[in-house]
Short mmCIF file of C-alpha atoms and ligand atoms in Angstrom, two decimals:
data_model
loop_
_atom_site.label_atom_id
_atom_site.label_comp_id
_atom_site.label_asym_id
_atom_site.label_seq_id
_atom_site.Cartn_x
_atom_site.Cartn_y
_atom_site.Cartn_z
CA MET A 1 -8.19 13.52 12.26
CA SER A 2 -11.10 11.34 11.16
CA HIS A 3 -12.23 7.76 11.22
CA SER A 4 -11.94 6.94 7.71
CA GLU A 5 -8.48 9.49 7.07
CA VAL A 6 -5.62 7.91 5.27
CA HIS A 7 -2.61 7.39 7.92
CA ARG A 8 0.80 8.25 5.60
CA ALA A 9 2.90 4.50 6.56
CA GLY A 10 6.86 5.69 5.56
CA ASP A 11 8.12 8.19 3.43
CA ALA A 12 9.36 5.84 1.03
CA PRO A 13 8.05 2.78 -0.69
CA ILE A 14 8.69 -0.48 0.44
CA LYS A 15 10.65 -2.92 -2.46
CA VAL A 16 8.27 -6.48 -2.90
CA ASP A 17 9.91 -9.63 -4.99
CA LEU A 18 5.56 -10.32 -7.05
CA VAL A 19 5.30 -14.08 -7.40
CA GLU A 20 2.77 -15.08 -10.83
CA GLY A 21 -0.06 -15.45 -9.73
CA GLU A 22 0.15 -15.22 -5.92
CA THR A 23 -2.70 -13.18 -4.23
CA TYR A 24 -1.59 -9.75 -2.79
CA CYS A 25 -2.88 -7.51 -0.03
CA TRP A 26 -1.87 -3.61 -1.07
CA CYS A 27 -2.82 -1.60 2.72
CA ALA A 28 -4.02 1.28 1.70
CA CYS A 29 -5.12 2.65 5.32
CA GLY A 30 -1.93 3.74 6.33
CA ARG A 31 -2.62 1.33 10.01
CA SER A 32 -1.23 -1.52 9.56
CA ASN A 33 2.29 -2.96 11.17
CA THR A 34 3.27 -5.06 8.24
CA GLN A 35 3.05 -2.52 5.32
CA PRO A 36 2.86 -3.17 2.78
CA PHE A 37 0.31 -5.27 2.82
CA CYS A 38 -2.55 -5.46 5.14
CA ASP A 39 -3.82 -6.89 8.94
CA GLY A 40 -6.92 -6.02 8.86
CA SER A 41 -6.16 -3.15 10.87
CA HIS A 42 -8.74 -1.50 8.89
CA GLN A 43 -11.17 -2.13 10.87
CA GLY A 44 -14.50 0.21 11.64
CA THR A 45 -12.88 3.11 8.92
CA GLY A 46 -14.60 2.02 6.34
CA LEU A 47 -11.62 1.74 3.49
CA ASP A 48 -10.41 -1.09 1.97
CA PRO A 49 -7.51 -3.01 1.09
CA VAL A 50 -6.47 -3.33 -2.42
CA VAL A 51 -6.24 -7.16 -3.59
CA PHE A 52 -4.92 -8.20 -6.75
CA VAL A 53 -3.11 -11.46 -8.54
CA ALA A 54 0.30 -10.59 -9.81
CA GLN A 55 0.05 -11.29 -12.83
CA LYS A 56 4.33 -12.02 -13.37
CA SER A 57 7.13 -12.24 -10.86
CA GLU A 58 8.50 -9.05 -10.79
CA THR A 59 10.33 -6.57 -8.48
CA VAL A 60 7.94 -3.57 -7.12
CA PHE A 61 7.44 -0.86 -5.39
CA LEU A 62 4.49 -0.47 -3.40
CA CYS A 63 3.18 2.44 -1.44
CA CYS A 64 3.42 3.22 2.31
CA CYS A 65 2.19 7.26 1.97
CA LYS A 66 -0.54 5.78 0.82
CA GLN A 67 -1.19 8.95 -1.47
CA THR A 68 0.31 6.84 -4.89
CA GLY A 69 -2.62 7.98 -7.48
CA THR A 70 -1.59 3.96 -9.44
CA PRO A 71 -2.13 1.79 -6.01
CA PRO A 72 -0.92 -0.23 -5.03
CA LEU A 73 2.35 0.94 -7.52
CA CYS A 74 4.47 4.20 -6.05
CA ASP A 75 4.04 6.98 -8.21
CA GLY A 76 6.39 9.20 -6.53
CA SER A 77 3.90 11.63 -4.02
CA HIS A 78 5.72 10.66 -1.34
CA LYS A 79 8.48 13.33 -2.06
CA LYS A 80 5.41 15.50 -2.56
CA ARG A 81 4.03 17.19 0.52
CA GLU A 82 1.23 19.17 1.89
FE1 FES B 101 -4.96 -0.72 5.80
FE2 FES B 101 -5.98 -3.18 5.89
S1 FES B 101 -4.46 -3.10 7.68
S2 FES B 101 -6.15 -1.35 4.43
#
């Protein structure tokens, strides 16, 4: 497996209650032990987390399979298997 390859961190998204104005750091590499958020494990992979600020307080489903086309949000891609 290539070093810069994205890992599948889970087979379903994680439900998160976002708080308006808070900054979040979504793990894009799939290596974090604190899914769906970045824990710094991407170091050395050439991959970076997606940092975003919640525009409003809402419940969302954050992608864990890391195949989503709409990061950080789940788009159902975890149901597709290669
Ligand atoms: Fe995956 Fe930081 S640990 S992006």
